[in-house]
Amino acid sequence: MKLKILAGIFLSNTILFSCSKVLDKAPLDSYTDQSVWSDLKLAEAFANNIYNVLPTCTYDWGKSINRSFLLSCAVDEGYNKFDYAGIRSVITKGILSPDNAGDFDIWAKNYSHIQNANIFLSKIDAIPGDEAFRKRLKGEVTFLRAYAYFQLVSDYGGVPLIKTPFELNSDFKVPRSSFEETVKFIVSELDLAAGLLTATGGGTATGRITGPLALAIKSRMLLYAASPQWNPTNDQAKWAAASAAAKAVLDLNKFSLYSGNYADIFTTFNPELIGVRLSNKQYNWSAFAGVEMMNYPSGYHGWAAFAPTQNLVDAFGTANGKYISDAASGYDPQRPYQNRDARFYANIVFDGRSLGNPAYVDWRKSSNNPDGTLAEFFEGGLDSPQGIDTWNNSETRYTFRKYMDTTYDFNATTQTNKFWILSRLSEIYLNYAEAEFYLGHEATARQYLNLLRNRAGIGVGLTESGTDLEKRIRNERQVELCFEGHRYYDVRRWKVADVTQNLPIGQVIITRAQNGTKTYQYKDLEQRYFKPGNYLLPIPRTEIERTGLPQNPGYN
Amino acid sequence: MTGAVASVKGSDIVQSSSANISNAIAGRIPGVIANNRSGRPGDDASTILIRGFNSFGGGTSPLVVVDGVPDRDFTRINPADIENITVLKDASAAIYGVRSANGVILVTTKRGKTGKPTIQYDGSLGVQQLTRLPEVVNAWQYMTYYNEIKPNTYTQADIDKYKAGNDPSYTSTDWIHEVFRKNAPQTAHSVSVSGGGDNIKYYFSGQYLDQSSNFSNSIEHYKQFNIRSNIDARVSKNLKVNLDLAARREDRVYPTYGVNSILHEARSLYPFIPVRWPNGSLSAGVSNGRNPVILVTGDPGYDKIKNYALTPLAGFDWQLPFVTPGLSVSGYASYDINLRNEKIFNKPWDAFSFNRTTGEYANQKTSTAITSITQDDRLTYASTYFIKLAYDRQFGAHNINAFAAYEQTSSNYSQTYAYRKDLLSDQIDQIFTGNAEGQLATGASAQDGRASYLGRLAYNFDNRYLAELSFRYNGSFNFPSNNRWGLFPAVTAGWRISEEKFFKNNINFINQLKVRASWGLMGSDAVAQYLFLTRYQLVSNKNYYTYFGNDYALAPSLILSSTPNPDITWEKQDTRNIGFDVTFLEGKLNITADYFRYLRKDILAQRSASIPLYTGMSLPAENIGKSLNRGIDFSAVYNNRKGALQYNIGVNLTYAKSKVLFRDEAANVPAWQRSEGHPIDSWLVYETNGIYHTKEELDGSVHLPGARIGDLWIKDTDGNKSITSNDRVRKFESATPKLVYGLNLGAAYKGIGVNILLSGQAMAKQMILSQMQGSLIAPPKWLYDGRSTTDNPQAQYPRAFNSNDSYNSIYADFWLKSAAFLRLKSVEVSYSLPVQVYSRFGISSLRVYASGYNLLSFDNTKQYGIDPETNNITGVNYPQSRIFRAGVNVGL
């Protein structure tokens, strides 16, 4: 009997304890599937994360999907001293293989955004709520998925087209689509997004995807598709499609060339911008690690991480609109920074130019540099290998001025808010001029180039024709869009990279005599290599091992 | 006892000079593989594996149970409080159910004993030294090396000046030796009071430990305060209760820069930059004032972490002879609280640049840091309830020992994080002085819970035939509700042959002989939480924040934590063990040996090797792996006395080798990279024929495009005439050894005592490749001296290279070195003074001792300036410690 009582006590204790639902511990840090896909605000938050497919200025030691500045150093306009993502030891060394693309590779990163977009698109239609809001979100995510494919097709050519989300028990086998199929899908999705976003008024907040941005990316996609890399037969229909797509953006009449200070295009919101991705200064990984810190000369305690090459500097013409190689330009290699295209001054920091606010550069002040703001790239100067913070000196002896806010004390306060340009009207002009040129409409091509050159202060109109005009179109694109992530793809689609990217990149060594006279010595800084296969990136070997997908040429 | 169980006494543990208990068990217990990876104060624990690896996706750490409560940290308990540490290696651990498969470590603290009160004081002073530091190149060698990587980086004129060494402004700095100092003091005091009568027994103790860092002039420091009160009270004839209270405070003060950043800086900083300029001011390093000599000090602020652990437990034991003899009910409850309070204060510091041409100094303070305060509070409270009905009785030759019990554990965690920058001034280190703009306030939460019904029936007949049957029916919160309970049974049996008549009568050189066998089904739920759910979490990585609007406003964004796996369950292990215990020489020689075979199924691992990347899924763990782990452990202890000399010799050995039976691997992965059929742990490396010494060798072999004389000669394993990652080969030895052993020697003679512990490991390999650390890394001397140059193509090591070099800075067998060692882990010499010397002062015992830890090591990595126990490839970490210590025990 006593035993039974005891057993009773024991059991009741046990039940008492276990009644407290000790095993029903819901996660405290997350939303459930049901809640996210029944609430448009949560769905919007999920869509916001997919914006990470877009390039940004946010610095991540070169590791993120955002190859924004890094793309410049993978091509002849830039030099990355620190070899982020293997940019120099692999990419421009011509030894890229399916094994070593490292952080430069975007395959898995883009597909993870595509999976998220596919989840979103499979759920969004069933969420109750405001119809316009739902359509807007759908338009944004449709665009973002298309943008992911746009990046993939630009890097790899045709890729597996995945339009529905995977689950653990899905059939994972998907073949590579052709380049044409991939482009066709991207273009139709961009049209779809443009329609959804235009119909709903789009996201009005700066930084949101809009209908015009979808059309602008479509213009770039079709320009790429019409270019020699993908159009070896010079099919005129492809150029016509590219031209029409560019024209469609122009015909919106929503944007205009910025007529104020040229450098402000890249630091202030202005009517030329079609789409931007924002990064907020407060959330940089360190208070200092903003765009200014990354790009300023070492003597300002910047890192000169992405430095312009002599090759890019030489691409800027003179103020009278001529190439520096043209005898009529008046260019003097021993006075190289005089009378140059206004865009040179707006984009490049060179020896002897003024940079920064005298109030914030006390440590730079000397008898030669009374207010401290003159860049000193000459040997022994503050920004030279013999100066301050010598880990970081610019080996080309230039740094970028583009994107820089030069007014504030970046050493003592936090960084500036910054945007990365996804597209601006100047690009559409250049897209249009190029497509029109290949359609034989040279006058139209010249007309749009002149609009850009006039804005840069070059009054004389272009008269060039034929291959001269082609060269000019390419030079304008190199100069106007430098450091914006275009040239990496331009030299590939023009099929010129095996020439231009097999050249050394240059630096200038400036010696300053006692009397202050400077002499300029132009040297090769680094030989660059480009193998025929490098027109595309290799698909990572680990993916080939999983799937047996056909590898890109040159990488087997 | 019928399982594979081994233990170490508290008196052995206190012989170790290391402040961390996990270091004191290395080499002591057969079956335990303990490796210490760093001696940094407050961060010097060993990683512990019991009989090696069984899983490659889920956790491999054993469950630690302190005084019946799981998941308490045992490594920071006052060593003097430890009664013993017992390791359950085989199915004897199955009673711990879903958390048992990696083995269980049981820690028991001391309790009062009936008798006169005793007071024990132990105090010691010690000196910590680093076991190894690499010797790196000086200024001119550095410049020469980097000129070989990139010609004309430095002028020959400069190199010559540094080489001549007669110009005071051309000096060389050995940054590593500037950052570290030789000796760092360590002090420990502990006192205990214990005793008791028939009704009350008590054990009280306190400990204070103070460890300085081997960083020079550093604020880095570790302090620990422990107090404990274990009280047993007999309330009535049949009812006993106990109340155990223990509290600990751990104070860590660290520099604001992480130890790895500081050491990265120290190894990457040009040796031609001085610590101080000619006028005595500290140099600014190469950028942002990051002179590592400053970084270890308090000038850049501090990172203070205070950890408070409060572990109370109340229990009872009620004997019920009035129901039936041998019956009892017992139980306990504990409410552990752990509060971790961290405060980081950043501020700018003075650091100067020097302009050689103008001779002017400029303070770079403004670019060093901005002021900020971070406060991070993390609170964990955990509760355990345990109640047990036991029956313990002997009927003639039949002994029965049985119980049924219920256990429930749960824990709850919450974090509060706050950050503000741009303080009004760096004079006051308080968060309210920071700017509201850019402030950050956030937090996190988590919880868990487990419940179990468990029981055991042990039976022995005449002390000859022993059998035990146990089970645990275990539920874990970490699995879907329809599938969260599992049954984990075990059977163990023993036969004491030496009790049999035929044995007793015939064999007399063996005093005792027992053979044992066990089988159990054990589980492991050590995997990320909630993988069965579809969960969306707020993006918390700043690099993936999204902003909209003219004011760049932060927009909330959600990320899918992983694709859900609704079928997830625990890992299961079929655990078998056979062994014997034998005693010879009238009990002087004891030998125990075990053979084990663990078959682990449903190993939780991601299918990350086979599912295409283009699926874009973030993968959950799935129950897909299977492994087999087999091995032996062995110990022999010999105790003897000759006149006044008492001595003992012990050896122990553990060998454990795992084999992957199934693991997710890509469909097209080459055979030489598969791990199936091989041990779990491995390196994947290029095989080499050394380095290229001649042009003929280079031209006559397949090589990477652009390879030169002096580069690694990589083998074209797949024979496809090009070097690709396909050519890498798996090497099945890792930094975790497959064989460990210990040798214990002790002797006592008229109050003089000597205890020596040697411990060793074999069948382990570690990659040693400092150059992978960075693009400016200073090479060690051995690499510099042995490098290939145009003048010395017959060299031992590759030409000059850094981390950007894709020919030499790669995982290759060339860099894989044996991590085998035999080290003098611990030595203690003591002298107990004769009682008559001090008895008139009321002292009952007085003992002085001197001891050492990690005094000597015989290994292969000394030539590289690296401790063989490291698992750090580049060697840029806080090294292991050697400790010399002297102390006194006083008993009152």
mmCIF file of C-alpha atoms in Angstrom, chain A residues 247-407:
data_model
loop_
_atom_site.group_PDB
_atom_site.id
_atom_site.type_symbol
_atom_site.label_atom_id
_atom_site.label_comp_id
_atom_site.label_asym_id
_atom_site.label_seq_id
_atom_site.Cartn_x
_atom_site.Cartn_y
_atom_site.Cartn_z
ATOM 1 C CA LYS A 247 15.435 55.107 -77.054
ATOM 2 C CA ALA A 248 12.620 53.866 -74.858
ATOM 3 C CA VAL A 249 14.435 55.218 -71.820
ATOM 4 C CA LEU A 250 15.182 58.543 -73.533
ATOM 5 C CA ASP A 251 11.580 58.854 -74.587
ATOM 6 C CA LEU A 252 10.429 58.702 -71.009
ATOM 7 C CA ASN A 253 11.709 62.268 -70.727
ATOM 8 C CA LYS A 254 12.118 61.785 -66.995
ATOM 9 C CA PHE A 255 15.842 62.370 -66.732
ATOM 10 C CA SER A 256 18.247 65.109 -67.801
ATOM 11 C CA LEU A 257 21.997 65.579 -67.818
ATOM 12 C CA TYR A 258 23.164 67.267 -64.644
ATOM 13 C CA SER A 259 24.468 70.701 -65.462
ATOM 14 C CA GLY A 260 25.999 71.633 -62.125
ATOM 15 C CA ASN A 261 29.432 70.703 -60.859
ATOM 16 C CA TYR A 262 30.296 67.434 -62.631
ATOM 17 C CA ALA A 263 31.771 65.773 -59.541
ATOM 18 C CA ASP A 264 28.466 66.269 -57.702
ATOM 19 C CA ILE A 265 26.746 63.766 -60.011
ATOM 20 C CA PHE A 266 28.320 61.075 -57.841
ATOM 21 C CA THR A 267 27.672 62.545 -54.415
ATOM 22 C CA THR A 268 24.277 64.238 -54.576
ATOM 23 C CA PHE A 269 20.886 63.099 -55.797
ATOM 24 C CA ASN A 270 20.375 64.685 -59.220
ATOM 25 C CA PRO A 271 18.111 64.371 -62.259
ATOM 26 C CA GLU A 272 20.604 62.276 -64.191
ATOM 27 C CA LEU A 273 20.306 59.266 -61.935
ATOM 28 C CA ILE A 274 18.011 56.472 -63.122
ATOM 29 C CA GLY A 275 18.739 54.053 -60.306
ATOM 30 C CA VAL A 276 20.989 53.894 -57.271
ATOM 31 C CA ARG A 277 21.787 51.556 -54.383
ATOM 32 C CA LEU A 278 22.261 53.374 -51.089
ATOM 33 C CA SER A 279 24.684 52.746 -48.267
ATOM 34 C CA ASN A 280 24.281 54.507 -44.981
ATOM 35 C CA LYS A 281 27.367 55.831 -43.251
ATOM 36 C CA GLN A 282 26.245 54.719 -39.824
ATOM 37 C CA TYR A 283 26.431 51.061 -40.605
ATOM 38 C CA ASN A 284 29.883 50.669 -42.023
ATOM 39 C CA TRP A 285 31.791 47.913 -40.287
ATOM 40 C CA SER A 286 34.059 50.519 -38.823
ATOM 41 C CA ALA A 287 33.471 54.196 -38.409
ATOM 42 C CA PHE A 288 36.268 54.860 -40.863
ATOM 43 C CA ALA A 289 35.688 52.284 -43.508
ATOM 44 C CA GLY A 290 33.762 54.297 -46.000
ATOM 45 C CA VAL A 291 34.345 55.121 -49.613
ATOM 46 C CA GLU A 292 36.590 58.086 -48.783
ATOM 47 C CA MET A 293 38.755 55.991 -46.488
ATOM 48 C CA MET A 294 39.093 53.334 -49.150
ATOM 49 C CA ASN A 295 40.070 55.725 -51.886
ATOM 50 C CA TYR A 296 41.861 58.706 -50.423
ATOM 51 C CA PRO A 297 45.652 58.991 -50.745
ATOM 52 C CA SER A 298 47.705 57.470 -47.937
ATOM 53 C CA GLY A 299 48.930 60.833 -46.668
ATOM 54 C CA TYR A 300 45.342 61.632 -45.740
ATOM 55 C CA HIS A 301 45.173 58.259 -43.972
ATOM 56 C CA GLY A 302 43.206 56.806 -46.849
ATOM 57 C CA TRP A 303 43.984 53.394 -48.284
ATOM 58 C CA ALA A 304 44.186 54.211 -52.005
ATOM 59 C CA ALA A 305 42.666 50.751 -52.359
ATOM 60 C CA PHE A 306 41.330 51.269 -55.875
ATOM 61 C CA ALA A 307 43.767 53.503 -57.730
ATOM 62 C CA PRO A 308 43.407 54.834 -61.289
ATOM 63 C CA THR A 309 46.105 53.673 -63.695
ATOM 64 C CA GLN A 310 48.188 55.806 -66.026
ATOM 65 C CA ASN A 311 46.265 54.004 -68.787
ATOM 66 C CA LEU A 312 43.018 55.583 -67.614
ATOM 67 C CA VAL A 313 44.661 58.963 -67.062
ATOM 68 C CA ASP A 314 45.945 58.859 -70.637
ATOM 69 C CA ALA A 315 42.458 58.124 -71.917
ATOM 70 C CA PHE A 316 41.306 61.559 -70.842
ATOM 71 C CA GLY A 317 41.763 64.000 -73.682
ATOM 72 C CA THR A 318 42.682 67.630 -73.486
ATOM 73 C CA ALA A 319 40.346 70.543 -72.877
ATOM 74 C CA ASN A 320 40.040 71.102 -76.597
ATOM 75 C CA GLY A 321 38.551 67.657 -77.048
ATOM 76 C CA LYS A 322 41.553 65.906 -78.599
ATOM 77 C CA TYR A 323 43.297 62.694 -77.614
ATOM 78 C CA ILE A 324 46.598 63.370 -75.862
ATOM 79 C CA SER A 325 48.284 61.364 -78.600
ATOM 80 C CA ASP A 326 47.070 63.950 -81.110
ATOM 81 C CA ALA A 327 49.844 66.461 -81.841
ATOM 82 C CA ALA A 328 47.222 69.198 -82.013
ATOM 83 C CA SER A 329 46.144 68.503 -78.436
ATOM 84 C CA GLY A 330 48.948 70.549 -76.906
ATOM 85 C CA TYR A 331 49.637 67.805 -74.370
ATOM 86 C CA ASP A 332 53.050 67.917 -72.693
ATOM 87 C CA PRO A 333 54.105 64.773 -70.806
ATOM 88 C CA GLN A 334 56.244 66.926 -68.524
ATOM 89 C CA ARG A 335 53.247 69.112 -67.685
ATOM 90 C CA PRO A 336 50.723 66.335 -67.885
ATOM 91 C CA TYR A 337 47.970 67.800 -65.743
ATOM 92 C CA GLN A 338 47.441 71.030 -67.629
ATOM 93 C CA ASN A 339 44.587 71.730 -70.003
ATOM 94 C CA ARG A 340 42.907 68.372 -69.695
ATOM 95 C CA ASP A 341 39.287 67.376 -70.235
ATOM 96 C CA ALA A 342 37.295 68.782 -67.313
ATOM 97 C CA ARG A 343 36.276 65.241 -66.397
ATOM 98 C CA PHE A 344 39.909 64.421 -65.638
ATOM 99 C CA TYR A 345 39.858 66.967 -62.823
ATOM 100 C CA ALA A 346 36.496 65.785 -61.583
ATOM 101 C CA ASN A 347 37.524 62.128 -61.488
ATOM 102 C CA ILE A 348 41.225 61.875 -60.614
ATOM 103 C CA VAL A 349 43.447 62.950 -57.747
ATOM 104 C CA PHE A 350 46.936 63.641 -59.110
ATOM 105 C CA ASP A 351 50.129 65.145 -57.795
ATOM 106 C CA GLY A 352 49.802 68.797 -56.929
ATOM 107 C CA ARG A 353 46.018 69.034 -57.004
ATOM 108 C CA SER A 354 44.125 70.378 -54.054
ATOM 109 C CA LEU A 355 42.083 67.873 -52.097
ATOM 110 C CA GLY A 356 40.282 68.147 -48.798
ATOM 111 C CA ASN A 357 39.515 70.871 -46.330
ATOM 112 C CA PRO A 358 42.502 72.720 -44.819
ATOM 113 C CA ALA A 359 40.819 72.630 -41.415
ATOM 114 C CA TYR A 360 41.077 68.845 -41.272
ATOM 115 C CA VAL A 361 44.574 68.101 -42.546
ATOM 116 C CA ASP A 362 46.818 69.740 -39.986
ATOM 117 C CA TRP A 363 49.393 66.997 -40.101
ATOM 118 C CA ARG A 364 49.980 67.631 -43.803
ATOM 119 C CA LYS A 365 50.938 71.255 -43.456
ATOM 120 C CA SER A 366 54.475 72.301 -44.326
ATOM 121 C CA SER A 367 56.223 75.176 -46.052
ATOM 122 C CA ASN A 368 55.682 73.474 -49.409
ATOM 123 C CA ASN A 369 52.086 72.701 -48.642
ATOM 124 C CA PRO A 370 50.882 75.562 -46.458
ATOM 125 C CA ASP A 371 47.266 74.521 -46.081
ATOM 126 C CA GLY A 372 48.036 70.812 -46.381
ATOM 127 C CA THR A 373 45.537 70.136 -49.143
ATOM 128 C CA LEU A 374 47.949 69.561 -52.017
ATOM 129 C CA ALA A 375 48.328 65.922 -52.954
ATOM 130 C CA GLU A 376 52.018 64.958 -52.819
ATOM 131 C CA PHE A 377 52.622 61.920 -54.964
ATOM 132 C CA PHE A 378 56.184 62.956 -55.844
ATOM 133 C CA GLU A 379 58.944 60.798 -54.360
ATOM 134 C CA GLY A 380 59.337 61.755 -50.719
ATOM 135 C CA GLY A 381 55.940 63.459 -50.690
ATOM 136 C CA LEU A 382 53.274 62.812 -48.081
ATOM 137 C CA ASP A 383 51.304 60.490 -50.351
ATOM 138 C CA SER A 384 54.313 58.688 -51.776
ATOM 139 C CA PRO A 385 55.942 55.454 -50.589
ATOM 140 C CA GLN A 386 58.147 57.619 -48.373
ATOM 141 C CA GLY A 387 55.243 59.489 -46.815
ATOM 142 C CA ILE A 388 52.649 58.659 -44.161
ATOM 143 C CA ASP A 389 50.852 55.309 -43.778
ATOM 144 C CA THR A 390 53.123 53.742 -46.320
ATOM 145 C CA TRP A 391 51.243 50.456 -46.368
ATOM 146 C CA ASN A 392 48.632 52.284 -48.295
ATOM 147 C CA ASN A 393 50.403 54.575 -50.729
ATOM 148 C CA SER A 394 49.083 54.597 -54.255
ATOM 149 C CA GLU A 395 51.537 52.812 -56.473
ATOM 150 C CA THR A 396 50.161 54.437 -59.609
ATOM 151 C CA ARG A 397 50.493 57.869 -57.921
ATOM 152 C CA TYR A 398 46.832 58.614 -58.550
ATOM 153 C CA THR A 399 43.667 58.104 -56.602
ATOM 154 C CA PHE A 400 40.021 58.490 -57.532
ATOM 155 C CA ARG A 401 38.233 61.749 -56.933
ATOM 156 C CA LYS A 402 34.961 60.367 -58.298
ATOM 157 C CA TYR A 403 32.452 59.596 -55.485
ATOM 158 C CA MET A 404 34.565 61.439 -52.904
ATOM 159 C CA ASP A 405 33.106 63.980 -50.549
ATOM 160 C CA THR A 406 36.061 66.334 -50.095
ATOM 161 C CA THR A 407 34.496 68.700 -47.617
#
